[in-house]
Short mmCIF file of C-alpha atoms in Angstrom, two decimals:
data_model
loop_
_atom_site.label_atom_id
_atom_site.label_comp_id
_atom_site.label_asym_id
_atom_site.label_seq_id
_atom_site.Cartn_x
_atom_site.Cartn_y
_atom_site.Cartn_z
CA MET F 1 -0.30 0.14 0.05
CA ALA F 2 1.38 3.45 -0.82
CA ASP F 3 1.67 6.00 2.02
CA VAL F 4 -0.06 8.86 0.29
CA ALA F 5 -1.03 11.81 1.77
CA ALA F 6 -4.39 13.05 1.08
CA ALA F 7 -5.30 16.19 0.29
CA PRO F 8 -7.40 18.44 2.77
CA ARG F 9 -11.30 18.41 2.11
CA LEU F 10 -12.56 21.12 0.62
CA LEU F 11 -14.63 22.51 3.87
CA ASP F 12 -11.29 22.04 5.71
CA GLN F 13 -9.65 24.09 3.04
CA VAL F 14 -12.31 26.51 3.07
CA ARG F 15 -11.65 26.87 6.69
CA ASP F 16 -7.75 27.05 6.44
CA ARG F 17 -8.20 30.03 4.00
CA ILE F 18 -11.01 31.65 5.90
CA ARG F 19 -7.88 31.73 8.85
CA VAL F 20 -5.40 33.23 6.75
CA LYS F 21 -7.56 36.30 6.04
CA HIS F 22 -8.10 36.45 9.47
CA PHE F 23 -12.18 36.89 9.41
CA SER F 24 -14.13 36.35 12.35
CA LEU F 25 -15.32 32.99 13.83
CA ARG F 26 -18.76 33.64 13.25
CA THR F 27 -18.14 34.47 9.60
CA GLU F 28 -16.38 31.25 9.34
CA GLN F 29 -18.96 29.14 10.78
CA VAL F 30 -21.94 31.30 8.47
CA TYR F 31 -19.38 30.75 4.88
CA LEU F 32 -19.30 27.03 6.18
CA GLY F 33 -22.66 26.52 6.51
CA TRP F 34 -23.38 27.95 3.04
CA ILE F 35 -20.97 26.31 1.47
CA ARG F 36 -22.16 22.80 3.03
CA ARG F 37 -25.71 23.54 2.30
CA TYR F 38 -24.89 24.32 -1.75
CA ILE F 39 -23.29 21.29 -1.61
CA LEU F 40 -26.20 19.19 -0.60
CA PHE F 41 -29.03 21.11 -2.56
CA HIS F 42 -26.96 19.50 -5.57
CA GLY F 43 -26.72 16.11 -4.46
CA LYS F 44 -23.27 16.25 -2.81
CA ARG F 45 -21.39 17.39 -6.19
CA HIS F 46 -17.88 18.82 -5.87
CA PRO F 47 -18.22 22.42 -6.48
CA ARG F 48 -15.72 22.43 -8.76
CA ASP F 49 -17.89 20.50 -11.04
CA MET F 50 -20.39 22.64 -10.75
CA GLY F 51 -20.86 26.51 -11.91
CA LYS F 52 -23.23 28.99 -13.30
CA ALA F 53 -26.21 26.89 -13.16
CA GLU F 54 -25.85 25.03 -10.28
CA ILE F 55 -24.77 28.48 -8.15
CA GLU F 56 -27.88 30.48 -9.67
CA ALA F 57 -30.23 27.59 -9.14
CA PHE F 58 -29.00 27.52 -5.16
CA LEU F 59 -29.52 31.21 -4.90
CA SER F 60 -32.88 31.57 -6.89
CA HIS F 61 -34.04 28.59 -4.41
CA LEU F 62 -32.92 30.82 -1.76
CA ALA F 63 -35.01 33.43 -2.87
CA VAL F 64 -38.10 32.17 -4.45
CA ASP F 65 -38.70 28.54 -2.73
CA ARG F 66 -37.42 29.59 0.81
CA ASN F 67 -38.18 32.93 0.60
CA VAL F 68 -35.18 34.17 2.36
CA THR F 69 -34.08 38.36 2.72
CA ALA F 70 -31.65 39.92 0.76
CA SER F 71 -29.11 39.98 3.01
CA THR F 72 -29.53 36.33 3.49
CA GLN F 73 -29.14 35.15 0.00
CA ASN F 74 -26.33 38.24 -0.11
CA GLN F 75 -24.42 36.58 2.59
CA ALA F 76 -25.01 32.63 0.91
CA LYS F 77 -23.61 34.57 -2.21
CA ALA F 78 -20.76 35.78 -0.69
CA ALA F 79 -19.36 32.57 0.50
CA LEU F 80 -19.84 31.13 -2.76
CA LEU F 81 -17.84 33.80 -4.39
CA PHE F 82 -15.26 33.46 -1.60
CA LEU F 83 -15.00 29.01 -2.21
CA TYR F 84 -15.01 29.29 -6.29
CA ARG F 85 -12.35 32.90 -5.83
CA GLU F 86 -10.05 32.24 -2.73
CA VAL F 87 -10.60 28.24 -2.80
CA LEU F 88 -11.07 26.69 -5.71
CA ALA F 89 -9.31 30.09 -7.39
CA LEU F 90 -11.99 30.08 -10.03
CA GLU F 91 -13.60 33.78 -11.30
CA LEU F 92 -17.71 34.05 -11.57
CA PRO F 93 -18.14 37.25 -13.42
CA TRP F 94 -21.66 36.35 -14.53
CA LEU F 95 -23.55 36.09 -11.25
CA ALA F 96 -24.94 39.07 -12.27
CA ASP F 97 -27.77 36.98 -13.69
CA ILE F 98 -29.53 35.74 -10.24
CA THR F 99 -33.03 36.15 -9.28
CA GLN F 100 -32.57 38.56 -6.25
CA ALA F 101 -34.55 38.25 -2.92
CA LYS F 102 -36.93 41.07 -2.30
CA ALA F 103 -35.33 43.83 0.01
CA SER F 104 -37.49 44.56 2.95
CA SER F 105 -39.78 47.19 2.59
CA ARG F 106 -40.06 48.09 6.46
CA LEU F 107 -38.60 51.14 7.62
CA PRO F 108 -36.37 51.07 11.15
CA VAL F 109 -38.95 52.43 14.14
CA VAL F 110 -37.08 55.48 14.26
CA LEU F 111 -38.44 56.59 10.88
CA THR F 112 -41.79 55.59 10.93
CA GLY F 113 -42.77 58.87 12.11
CA GLY F 114 -44.28 57.31 15.54
CA ASN F 115 -45.09 59.56 18.51
CA ALA F 116 -41.32 60.66 19.69
CA GLY F 117 -42.17 60.51 23.04
CA GLY F 118 -43.22 64.34 23.63
CA ALA F 119 -46.88 65.81 24.90
CA GLY F 120 -46.57 68.21 22.58
#
């Protein structure tokens, strides 16, 4: 038997790259979660074997079927961009075609014009 050192697993590679770039622990956890969900969504296929269609399908699924907020979808998109750019060294210039989640139309409470607490 040959004693060949196995290459690090993909998620370990992602974790290592995040740590080299000094991202926060929470960012690491969130990015790993999105990348894991992306891989599972596509039947455990390796991201290197997937491309534009699969990324668009996953991010559109989040917006349309899962009804996630725009910021949640952007977080998933950032995680996938990190995976492809930083770990797999592939550029994704075509991500503009993705169905975007609808941004919230609610205003923060301080901007709603409610009673400011004074009795005029």
